[in-house]
PDB file of C-alpha atoms in Angstrom:
ATOM      1  CA  MET G 199     110.556  79.996 115.108  1.00  0.00           C
ATOM      2  CA  ASP G 200     111.235  77.501 117.245  1.00  0.00           C
ATOM      3  CA  LEU G 201     115.463  77.768 118.873  1.00  0.00           C
ATOM      4  CA  ASN G 202     115.610  73.808 118.559  1.00  0.00           C
ATOM      5  CA  THR G 203     119.263  73.946 119.975  1.00  0.00           C
ATOM      6  CA  VAL G 204     118.119  76.024 123.145  1.00  0.00           C
ATOM      7  CA  VAL G 205     117.766  73.179 125.943  1.00  0.00           C
ATOM      8  CA  GLU G 206     116.861  75.741 129.375  1.00  0.00           C
ATOM      9  CA  LEU G 207     115.218  78.720 129.794  1.00  0.00           C
ATOM     10  CA  ARG G 208     116.022  80.835 133.290  1.00  0.00           C
ATOM     11  CA  ASP G 209     114.787  83.256 134.901  1.00  0.00           C
ATOM     12  CA  ALA G 210     117.171  86.353 135.397  1.00  0.00           C
ATOM     13  CA  ARG G 211     116.632  87.142 139.063  1.00  0.00           C
ATOM     14  CA  SER G 212     118.455  84.055 139.533  1.00  0.00           C
ATOM     15  CA  ARG G 213     122.119  84.978 139.092  1.00  0.00           C
ATOM     16  CA  GLU G 214     123.288  81.856 137.162  1.00  0.00           C
ATOM     17  CA  THR G 215     126.860  81.925 136.439  1.00  0.00           C
ATOM     18  CA  TRP G 216     127.130  82.699 132.620  1.00  0.00           C
ATOM     19  CA  ARG G 217     128.116  80.681 129.866  1.00  0.00           C
ATOM     20  CA  PRO G 218     128.793  79.901 126.299  1.00  0.00           C
ATOM     21  CA  GLY G 219     125.942  79.640 124.380  1.00  0.00           C
ATOM     22  CA  ASP G 220     123.897  82.015 126.967  1.00  0.00           C
ATOM     23  CA  ALA G 221     121.862  85.062 126.040  1.00  0.00           C
ATOM     24  CA  TRP G 222     119.988  87.453 127.222  1.00  0.00           C
ATOM     25  CA  LEU G 223     116.314  87.478 126.159  1.00  0.00           C
ATOM     26  CA  GLY G 224     113.630  90.575 126.110  1.00  0.00           C
ATOM     27  CA  GLY G 225     110.786  90.668 124.248  1.00  0.00           C
ATOM     28  CA  GLY G 226     112.829  87.731 122.110  1.00  0.00           C
ATOM     29  CA  THR G 227     111.150  89.536 118.787  1.00  0.00           C
ATOM     30  CA  TYR G 228     114.721  89.290 116.961  1.00  0.00           C
ATOM     31  CA  LEU G 229     115.612  85.882 118.951  1.00  0.00           C
ATOM     32  CA  PHE G 230     112.802  84.100 117.680  1.00  0.00           C
ATOM     33  CA  SER G 231     112.517  85.883 114.306  1.00  0.00           C
ATOM     34  CA  GLU G 232     115.590  83.607 112.727  1.00  0.00           C
ATOM     35  CA  PRO G 233     117.712  80.383 113.715  1.00  0.00           C
ATOM     36  CA  GLN G 234     120.157  80.621 116.481  1.00  0.00           C
ATOM     37  CA  PRO G 235     122.406  77.963 116.445  1.00  0.00           C
ATOM     38  CA  HIS G 236     125.482  78.612 118.803  1.00  0.00           C
ATOM     39  CA  LEU G 237     122.326  79.620 121.433  1.00  0.00           C
ATOM     40  CA  ARG G 238     121.734  76.701 124.776  1.00  0.00           C
ATOM     41  CA  ARG G 239     120.464  78.644 126.811  1.00  0.00           C
ATOM     42  CA  LEU G 240     117.946  81.488 127.360  1.00  0.00           C
ATOM     43  CA  ILE G 241     117.776  84.662 130.331  1.00  0.00           C
ATOM     44  CA  ASP G 242     114.433  86.019 131.075  1.00  0.00           C
ATOM     45  CA  LEU G 243     114.403  89.547 131.566  1.00  0.00           C
ATOM     46  CA  SER G 244     110.712  89.299 131.723  1.00  0.00           C
ATOM     47  CA  ARG G 245     109.984  88.984 136.035  1.00  0.00           C
ATOM     48  CA  THR G 246     112.388  91.603 136.630  1.00  0.00           C
ATOM     49  CA  GLY G 247     110.300  93.790 137.471  1.00  0.00           C
ATOM     50  CA  TRP G 248     112.285  97.100 136.201  1.00  0.00           C
ATOM     51  CA  PRO G 249     110.174 100.001 135.817  1.00  0.00           C
ATOM     52  CA  PRO G 250     110.061 100.842 131.730  1.00  0.00           C
ATOM     53  CA  LEU G 251     110.469 104.530 132.309  1.00  0.00           C
ATOM     54  CA  THR G 252     111.560 106.703 135.463  1.00  0.00           C
ATOM     55  CA  GLU G 253     112.213 110.477 136.111  1.00  0.00           C
ATOM     56  CA  THR G 254     115.643 111.198 136.858  1.00  0.00           C
ATOM     57  CA  PRO G 255     115.916 113.977 139.820  1.00  0.00           C
ATOM     58  CA  ASP G 256     117.902 116.337 137.110  1.00  0.00           C
ATOM     59  CA  GLY G 257     114.752 115.922 134.750  1.00  0.00           C
ATOM     60  CA  GLY G 258     115.818 113.608 132.336  1.00  0.00           C
ATOM     61  CA  LEU G 259     114.453 109.853 131.301  1.00  0.00           C
ATOM     62  CA  GLU G 260     115.801 106.938 131.626  1.00  0.00           C
ATOM     63  CA  ILE G 261     114.594 103.434 130.115  1.00  0.00           C
ATOM     64  CA  ALA G 262     114.704 100.584 130.881  1.00  0.00           C
ATOM     65  CA  ALA G 263     116.329  97.929 128.644  1.00  0.00           C
ATOM     66  CA  THR G 264     113.014  95.842 129.344  1.00  0.00           C
ATOM     67  CA  CYS G 265     110.938  98.496 127.907  1.00  0.00           C
ATOM     68  CA  THR G 266     108.648  98.048 124.617  1.00  0.00           C
ATOM     69  CA  VAL G 267     108.307 100.443 121.955  1.00  0.00           C
ATOM     70  CA  ALA G 268     104.701 100.474 123.286  1.00  0.00           C
ATOM     71  CA  GLN G 269     105.512 101.672 126.413  1.00  0.00           C
ATOM     72  CA  LEU G 270     107.697 103.817 125.560  1.00  0.00           C
ATOM     73  CA  PHE G 271     105.300 105.511 123.071  1.00  0.00           C
ATOM     74  CA  ARG G 272     102.415 105.880 126.269  1.00  0.00           C
ATOM     75  CA  HIS G 273     104.512 107.672 127.682  1.00  0.00           C
ATOM     76  CA  PRO G 274     103.199 111.332 128.564  1.00  0.00           C
ATOM     77  CA  LEU G 275     106.394 113.308 127.598  1.00  0.00           C
ATOM     78  CA  ASN G 276     105.436 116.877 128.023  1.00  0.00           C
ATOM     79  CA  ARG G 277     108.872 117.621 126.497  1.00  0.00           C
ATOM     80  CA  PRO G 278     109.997 119.260 123.018  1.00  0.00           C
ATOM     81  CA  ALA G 279     111.687 115.924 121.889  1.00  0.00           C
ATOM     82  CA  ALA G 280     108.567 114.343 122.802  1.00  0.00           C
ATOM     83  CA  VAL G 281     108.037 114.233 119.184  1.00  0.00           C
ATOM     84  CA  LEU G 282     110.767 112.474 118.179  1.00  0.00           C
ATOM     85  CA  VAL G 283     109.830 110.217 120.209  1.00  0.00           C
ATOM     86  CA  GLU G 284     106.809 109.293 118.212  1.00  0.00           C
ATOM     87  CA  GLN G 285     108.406 109.716 114.984  1.00  0.00           C
ATOM     88  CA  CYS G 286     111.206 107.312 115.832  1.00  0.00           C
ATOM     89  CA  CYS G 287     108.431 104.663 117.085  1.00  0.00           C
ATOM     90  CA  HIS G 288     106.869 105.048 113.798  1.00  0.00           C
ATOM     91  CA  ALA G 289     110.271 104.391 112.128  1.00  0.00           C
ATOM     92  CA  PHE G 290     110.127 100.752 113.104  1.00  0.00           C
ATOM     93  CA  LEU G 291     107.268 100.566 110.693  1.00  0.00           C
ATOM     94  CA  ALA G 292     106.160  97.353 113.328  1.00  0.00           C
ATOM     95  CA  SER G 293     102.918  95.451 113.547  1.00  0.00           C
ATOM     96  CA  TRP G 294     101.225  96.718 117.438  1.00  0.00           C
ATOM     97  CA  LYS G 295     102.088  93.003 118.013  1.00  0.00           C
ATOM     98  CA  ILE G 296     105.940  93.765 117.293  1.00  0.00           C
ATOM     99  CA  TRP G 297     105.204  97.426 119.586  1.00  0.00           C
ATOM    100  CA  ASN G 298     104.477  95.662 122.406  1.00  0.00           C
ATOM    101  CA  MET G 299     107.045  93.133 122.559  1.00  0.00           C
ATOM    102  CA  ALA G 300     109.825  94.526 121.068  1.00  0.00           C
ATOM    103  CA  THR G 301     112.180  96.278 123.935  1.00  0.00           C
ATOM    104  CA  ILE G 302     114.290  99.342 123.528  1.00  0.00           C
ATOM    105  CA  GLY G 303     117.187  97.102 124.735  1.00  0.00           C
ATOM    106  CA  GLY G 304     117.217  93.996 122.819  1.00  0.00           C
ATOM    107  CA  ASN G 305     116.817  97.394 119.495  1.00  0.00           C
ATOM    108  CA  LEU G 306     120.379  99.028 120.984  1.00  0.00           C
ATOM    109  CA  CYS G 307     122.015  95.162 121.830  1.00  0.00           C
ATOM    110  CA  ASN G 308     120.952  94.042 117.838  1.00  0.00           C
ATOM    111  CA  SER G 309     122.937  97.040 117.001  1.00  0.00           C
ATOM    112  CA  LEU G 310     121.792  96.997 113.243  1.00  0.00           C
ATOM    113  CA  PRO G 311     122.185 100.320 111.478  1.00  0.00           C
ATOM    114  CA  ALA G 312     118.303 101.074 110.646  1.00  0.00           C
ATOM    115  CA  GLY G 313     117.729 100.209 114.365  1.00  0.00           C
ATOM    116  CA  PRO G 314     115.718 103.554 115.147  1.00  0.00           C
ATOM    117  CA  MET G 315     115.724 103.387 118.687  1.00  0.00           C
ATOM    118  CA  ILE G 316     119.651 103.250 118.303  1.00  0.00           C
ATOM    119  CA  SER G 317     118.799 106.769 116.492  1.00  0.00           C
ATOM    120  CA  LEU G 318     116.589 108.011 118.686  1.00  0.00           C
ATOM    121  CA  ALA G 319     118.642 107.614 121.869  1.00  0.00           C
ATOM    122  CA  ALA G 320     122.271 109.025 120.073  1.00  0.00           C
ATOM    123  CA  ALA G 321     120.418 111.959 118.769  1.00  0.00           C
ATOM    124  CA  LEU G 322     119.316 112.924 122.171  1.00  0.00           C
ATOM    125  CA  ASP G 323     123.052 111.902 124.106  1.00  0.00           C
ATOM    126  CA  GLY G 324     121.477 108.923 125.956  1.00  0.00           C
ATOM    127  CA  VAL G 325     124.064 106.906 128.242  1.00  0.00           C
ATOM    128  CA  CYS G 326     124.282 103.149 128.032  1.00  0.00           C
ATOM    129  CA  ARG G 327     124.258 101.537 131.918  1.00  0.00           C
ATOM    130  CA  LEU G 328     125.637  98.534 131.689  1.00  0.00           C
ATOM    131  CA  VAL G 329     126.292  95.729 134.208  1.00  0.00           C
ATOM    132  CA  ALA G 330     128.959  92.647 134.465  1.00  0.00           C
ATOM    133  CA  GLN G 331     128.481  89.755 135.877  1.00  0.00           C
ATOM    134  CA  SER G 332     130.677  90.546 138.608  1.00  0.00           C
ATOM    135  CA  GLY G 333     128.123  93.856 139.585  1.00  0.00           C
ATOM    136  CA  ALA G 334     130.367  96.010 138.338  1.00  0.00           C
ATOM    137  CA  VAL G 335     128.618  98.837 136.603  1.00  0.00           C
ATOM    138  CA  ARG G 336     129.807 101.191 133.518  1.00  0.00           C
ATOM    139  CA  GLU G 337     128.484 103.862 131.436  1.00  0.00           C
ATOM    140  CA  VAL G 338     128.972 104.060 127.806  1.00  0.00           C
ATOM    141  CA  PRO G 339     127.443 107.018 125.159  1.00  0.00           C
ATOM    142  CA  VAL G 340     124.642 105.705 122.747  1.00  0.00           C
ATOM    143  CA  ALA G 341     126.501 106.829 120.312  1.00  0.00           C
ATOM    144  CA  GLU G 342     129.560 104.767 120.967  1.00  0.00           C
ATOM    145  CA  PHE G 343     127.958 101.505 122.168  1.00  0.00           C
ATOM    146  CA  VAL G 344     127.125 100.593 118.426  1.00  0.00           C
ATOM    147  CA  THR G 345     130.613 100.156 116.633  1.00  0.00           C
ATOM    148  CA  GLY G 346     129.603  98.635 113.727  1.00  0.00           C
ATOM    149  CA  ALA G 347     126.422  96.438 111.769  1.00  0.00           C
ATOM    150  CA  GLY G 348     125.755  94.062 114.258  1.00  0.00           C
ATOM    151  CA  ARG G 349     128.389  95.455 116.701  1.00  0.00           C
ATOM    152  CA  ASN G 350     128.653  97.018 120.080  1.00  0.00           C
ATOM    153  CA  VAL G 351     130.943  97.269 123.021  1.00  0.00           C
ATOM    154  CA  LEU G 352     129.177  94.366 125.441  1.00  0.00           C
ATOM    155  CA  ARG G 353     131.206  91.924 126.707  1.00  0.00           C
ATOM    156  CA  PRO G 354     130.751  88.347 127.749  1.00  0.00           C
ATOM    157  CA  GLY G 355     127.252  87.715 129.766  1.00  0.00           C
ATOM    158  CA  GLU G 356     127.437  92.065 130.402  1.00  0.00           C
ATOM    159  CA  LEU G 357     123.884  93.776 130.309  1.00  0.00           C
ATOM    160  CA  LEU G 358     122.367  96.765 129.372  1.00  0.00           C
ATOM    161  CA  ARG G 359     120.509  97.578 131.722  1.00  0.00           C
ATOM    162  CA  ALA G 360     119.134 101.048 131.079  1.00  0.00           C
ATOM    163  CA  VAL G 361     119.492 104.224 128.758  1.00  0.00           C
ATOM    164  CA  THR G 362     119.268 107.595 130.351  1.00  0.00           C
ATOM    165  CA  LEU G 363     118.433 110.575 128.285  1.00  0.00           C
ATOM    166  CA  PRO G 364     119.073 114.020 129.630  1.00  0.00           C
ATOM    167  CA  ALA G 365     117.012 117.114 130.326  1.00  0.00           C
ATOM    168  CA  ARG G 366     118.895 119.537 128.434  1.00  0.00           C
ATOM    169  CA  ALA G 367     118.721 117.391 125.186  1.00  0.00           C
ATOM    170  CA  LEU G 368     115.105 116.672 126.030  1.00  0.00           C
ATOM    171  CA  ASP G 369     114.327 120.339 125.906  1.00  0.00           C
ATOM    172  CA  SER G 370     115.791 120.405 122.449  1.00  0.00           C
ATOM    173  CA  ARG G 371     114.112 121.428 119.359  1.00  0.00           C
ATOM    174  CA  THR G 372     114.305 118.818 117.173  1.00  0.00           C
ATOM    175  CA  ALA G 373     114.234 117.788 113.145  1.00  0.00           C
ATOM    176  CA  PHE G 374     113.439 114.149 111.830  1.00  0.00           C
ATOM    177  CA  ARG G 375     114.241 113.240 108.325  1.00  0.00           C
ATOM    178  CA  GLN G 376     113.908 109.468 107.258  1.00  0.00           C
ATOM    179  CA  ALA G 377     114.117 107.497 104.196  1.00  0.00           C
ATOM    180  CA  SER G 378     113.093 103.711 102.607  1.00  0.00           C
ATOM    181  CA  LEU G 379     113.488 102.527  99.313  1.00  0.00           C
ATOM    182  CA  TYR G 380     110.165 101.256  99.961  1.00  0.00           C
ATOM    183  CA  GLY G 381     106.575 103.058 101.068  1.00  0.00           C
ATOM    184  CA  LEU G 382     106.616 100.422 104.244  1.00  0.00           C
ATOM    185  CA  GLY G 383     110.582  98.722 103.982  1.00  0.00           C
ATOM    186  CA  ARG G 384     113.502  99.451 106.516  1.00  0.00           C
ATOM    187  CA  SER G 385     114.824 102.478 106.925  1.00  0.00           C
ATOM    188  CA  GLY G 386     118.289 103.177 104.630  1.00  0.00           C
ATOM    189  CA  ALA G 387     118.835 106.745 106.077  1.00  0.00           C
ATOM    190  CA  LEU G 388     117.825 107.795 109.232  1.00  0.00           C
ATOM    191  CA  LEU G 389     119.075 111.562 110.080  1.00  0.00           C
ATOM    192  CA  ILE G 390     118.072 113.471 113.314  1.00  0.00           C
ATOM    193  CA  GLY G 391     118.964 117.302 114.362  1.00  0.00           C
ATOM    194  CA  ARG G 392     118.828 119.337 117.567  1.00  0.00           C
ATOM    195  CA  ARG G 393     119.510 122.703 118.577  1.00  0.00           C
ATOM    196  CA  ASP G 394     120.408 123.209 122.145  1.00  0.00           C
ATOM    197  CA  PRO G 395     117.842 125.478 123.951  1.00  0.00           C
ATOM    198  CA  GLN G 396     120.746 126.669 126.551  1.00  0.00           C
ATOM    199  CA  ASP G 397     124.311 127.536 124.119  1.00  0.00           C
ATOM    200  CA  ASP G 398     122.091 127.230 120.726  1.00  0.00           C
ATOM    201  CA  SER G 399     124.738 124.683 119.891  1.00  0.00           C
ATOM    202  CA  CYS G 400     123.404 122.047 117.135  1.00  0.00           C
ATOM    203  CA  THR G 401     123.962 118.188 116.777  1.00  0.00           C
ATOM    204  CA  LEU G 402     123.266 116.363 113.592  1.00  0.00           C
ATOM    205  CA  THR G 403     123.303 112.335 114.628  1.00  0.00           C
ATOM    206  CA  LEU G 404     123.684 110.386 111.142  1.00  0.00           C
ATOM    207  CA  THR G 405     122.135 106.395 111.497  1.00  0.00           C
ATOM    208  CA  ALA G 406     120.691 103.900 108.709  1.00  0.00           C
ATOM    209  CA  SER G 407     122.822 105.440 105.854  1.00  0.00           C
ATOM    210  CA  THR G 408     126.301 104.429 107.941  1.00  0.00           C
ATOM    211  CA  VAL G 409     126.951 101.532 109.932  1.00  0.00           C
ATOM    212  CA  ARG G 410     127.411 102.717 113.442  1.00  0.00           C
ATOM    213  CA  PRO G 411     125.778 106.371 114.335  1.00  0.00           C
ATOM    214  CA  ILE G 412     128.165 109.063 113.837  1.00  0.00           C
ATOM    215  CA  GLN G 413     127.637 112.485 115.429  1.00  0.00           C
ATOM    216  CA  LEU G 414     128.359 116.173 113.923  1.00  0.00           C
ATOM    217  CA  ARG G 415     128.838 118.712 116.373  1.00  0.00           C
ATOM    218  CA  PHE G 416     128.316 122.764 116.086  1.00  0.00           C
ATOM    219  CA  PRO G 417     128.997 125.009 118.355  1.00  0.00           C
ATOM    220  CA  PHE G 418     126.794 127.785 116.628  1.00  0.00           C
ATOM    221  CA  PRO G 419     123.912 126.876 113.992  1.00  0.00           C
ATOM    222  CA  PRO G 420     126.418 126.419 111.120  1.00  0.00           C
ATOM    223  CA  ASN G 421     125.815 127.476 107.688  1.00  0.00           C
ATOM    224  CA  ALA G 422     125.149 125.145 104.629  1.00  0.00           C
ATOM    225  CA  GLU G 423     128.959 125.229 103.661  1.00  0.00           C
ATOM    226  CA  ALA G 424     129.210 123.917 106.959  1.00  0.00           C
ATOM    227  CA  VAL G 425     127.294 120.963 107.574  1.00  0.00           C
ATOM    228  CA  ARG G 426     127.992 119.444 103.950  1.00  0.00           C
ATOM    229  CA  GLU G 427     132.093 119.683 104.944  1.00  0.00           C
ATOM    230  CA  ALA G 428     130.796 117.942 107.858  1.00  0.00           C
ATOM    231  CA  VAL G 429     129.321 115.151 106.492  1.00  0.00           C
ATOM    232  CA  GLU G 430     131.814 114.932 103.860  1.00  0.00           C
ATOM    233  CA  PHE G 431     134.701 114.809 106.650  1.00  0.00           C
ATOM    234  CA  GLY G 432     132.933 112.887 109.325  1.00  0.00           C
ATOM    235  CA  VAL G 433     131.616 109.627 107.397  1.00  0.00           C
ATOM    236  CA  ARG G 434     134.644 107.589 105.434  1.00  0.00           C
ATOM    237  CA  PRO G 435     133.425 106.166 102.361  1.00  0.00           C
ATOM    238  CA  GLU G 436     133.220 102.644 103.910  1.00  0.00           C
ATOM    239  CA  GLU G 437     131.245 103.488 106.742  1.00  0.00           C
ATOM    240  CA  TYR G 438     128.002 104.093 104.252  1.00  0.00           C
ATOM    241  CA  PHE G 439     126.248 100.659 104.823  1.00  0.00           C
ATOM    242  CA  ASP G 440     125.393  98.241 102.111  1.00  0.00           C
ATOM    243  CA  ASP G 441     122.806  96.315 102.018  1.00  0.00           C
ATOM    244  CA  ILE G 442     119.510  95.609 100.085  1.00  0.00           C
ATOM    245  CA  HIS G 443     117.589  98.086 101.778  1.00  0.00           C
ATOM    246  CA  GLY G 444     120.170 100.555  99.812  1.00  0.00           C
ATOM    247  CA  LEU G 445     123.665 101.175  98.058  1.00  0.00           C
ATOM    248  CA  PRO G 446     125.996 103.087  99.523  1.00  0.00           C
ATOM    249  CA  GLN G 447     126.171 105.843  96.830  1.00  0.00           C
ATOM    250  CA  TRP G 448     122.707 106.154  97.761  1.00  0.00           C
ATOM    251  CA  ARG G 449     122.780 106.810 101.216  1.00  0.00           C
ATOM    252  CA  ARG G 450     125.646 108.932 101.066  1.00  0.00           C
ATOM    253  CA  HIS G 451     123.034 111.156  98.343  1.00  0.00           C
ATOM    254  CA  MET G 452     120.165 111.249 100.863  1.00  0.00           C
ATOM    255  CA  THR G 453     122.720 111.550 104.033  1.00  0.00           C
ATOM    256  CA  PHE G 454     123.783 114.955 102.331  1.00  0.00           C
ATOM    257  CA  ARG G 455     120.264 116.262 101.220  1.00  0.00           C
ATOM    258  CA  PHE G 456     118.459 115.668 104.512  1.00  0.00           C
ATOM    259  CA  ALA G 457     121.715 116.821 106.487  1.00  0.00           C
ATOM    260  CA  GLU G 458     120.761 120.368 104.384  1.00  0.00           C
ATOM    261  CA  GLU G 459     117.190 120.053 105.151  1.00  0.00           C
ATOM    262  CA  ILE G 460     117.560 119.535 109.289  1.00  0.00           C
ATOM    263  CA  ARG G 461     120.072 122.565 108.991  1.00  0.00           C
ATOM    264  CA  ARG G 462     117.028 124.618 107.460  1.00  0.00           C
ATOM    265  CA  GLU G 463     114.471 123.156 109.347  1.00  0.00           C
ATOM    266  CA  LEU G 464     116.395 124.106 112.829  1.00  0.00           C
ATOM    267  CA  MET G 465     117.062 127.466 111.510  1.00  0.00           C
ATOM    268  CA  GLU G 466     113.793 128.291 110.658  1.00  0.00           C
ATOM    269  CA  GLU G 467     112.967 130.200 113.475  1.00  0.00           C
ATOM    270  CA  ASP G 468     116.226 132.841 113.194  1.00  0.00           C
ATOM    271  CA  ARG G 469     114.338 134.119 110.014  1.00  0.00           C
TER     272      ARG G 469
END
């Protein structure tokens, strides 16, 4: 779609002064998908030259905001969580054209409940590195970065530079469940369980069914009652998302169902 209110395109390397009507341009798959009447100028990140994926000294993985879904999918990650990366990429249910243009940073910054890169990064305890116009840097866990449907903690002009996934999370065993009302529809519920290989703690991350990522942590493998109570008291009624892709009652039902299925899957090795 043509954005007929945009009158200027600037290179992000030129460090332009941020002003009202500006927007960062990554892959553009969202920006050019619908009218953006409030925009006047796009700051293009495509020539920044940031390496899409970089292994950190401690064994973690840094994902640049400009990394595309296709680049992440093709990355040879020889870690237990590699299967989860593949599952979340396929949760896009998008064409190869979108995979080769849509960026990880764009998916997080759109902050939609069904954003599968939000699900992936939150479940693996990812941390966002945010850079202000002044150059100041702050770090925010992905689970806290998204605050609601289409809302996040970004301040005016602030840039999501990268997301770092810690080594410990990448070495965890995971379990994935996703549901949609349609065969090729948007996720109505997407839950991910993770079992830590070091202390045997478990984390359950709820997304798509809720307006923001919600993490439930268990210091040791939980039983069915513990998981049910955690979901019951960890999600307020108004936090279940409501749109054309699923009523809150259905999303709540699928959340409880998937939570128990994930618990059982993660406990299989004990039996």
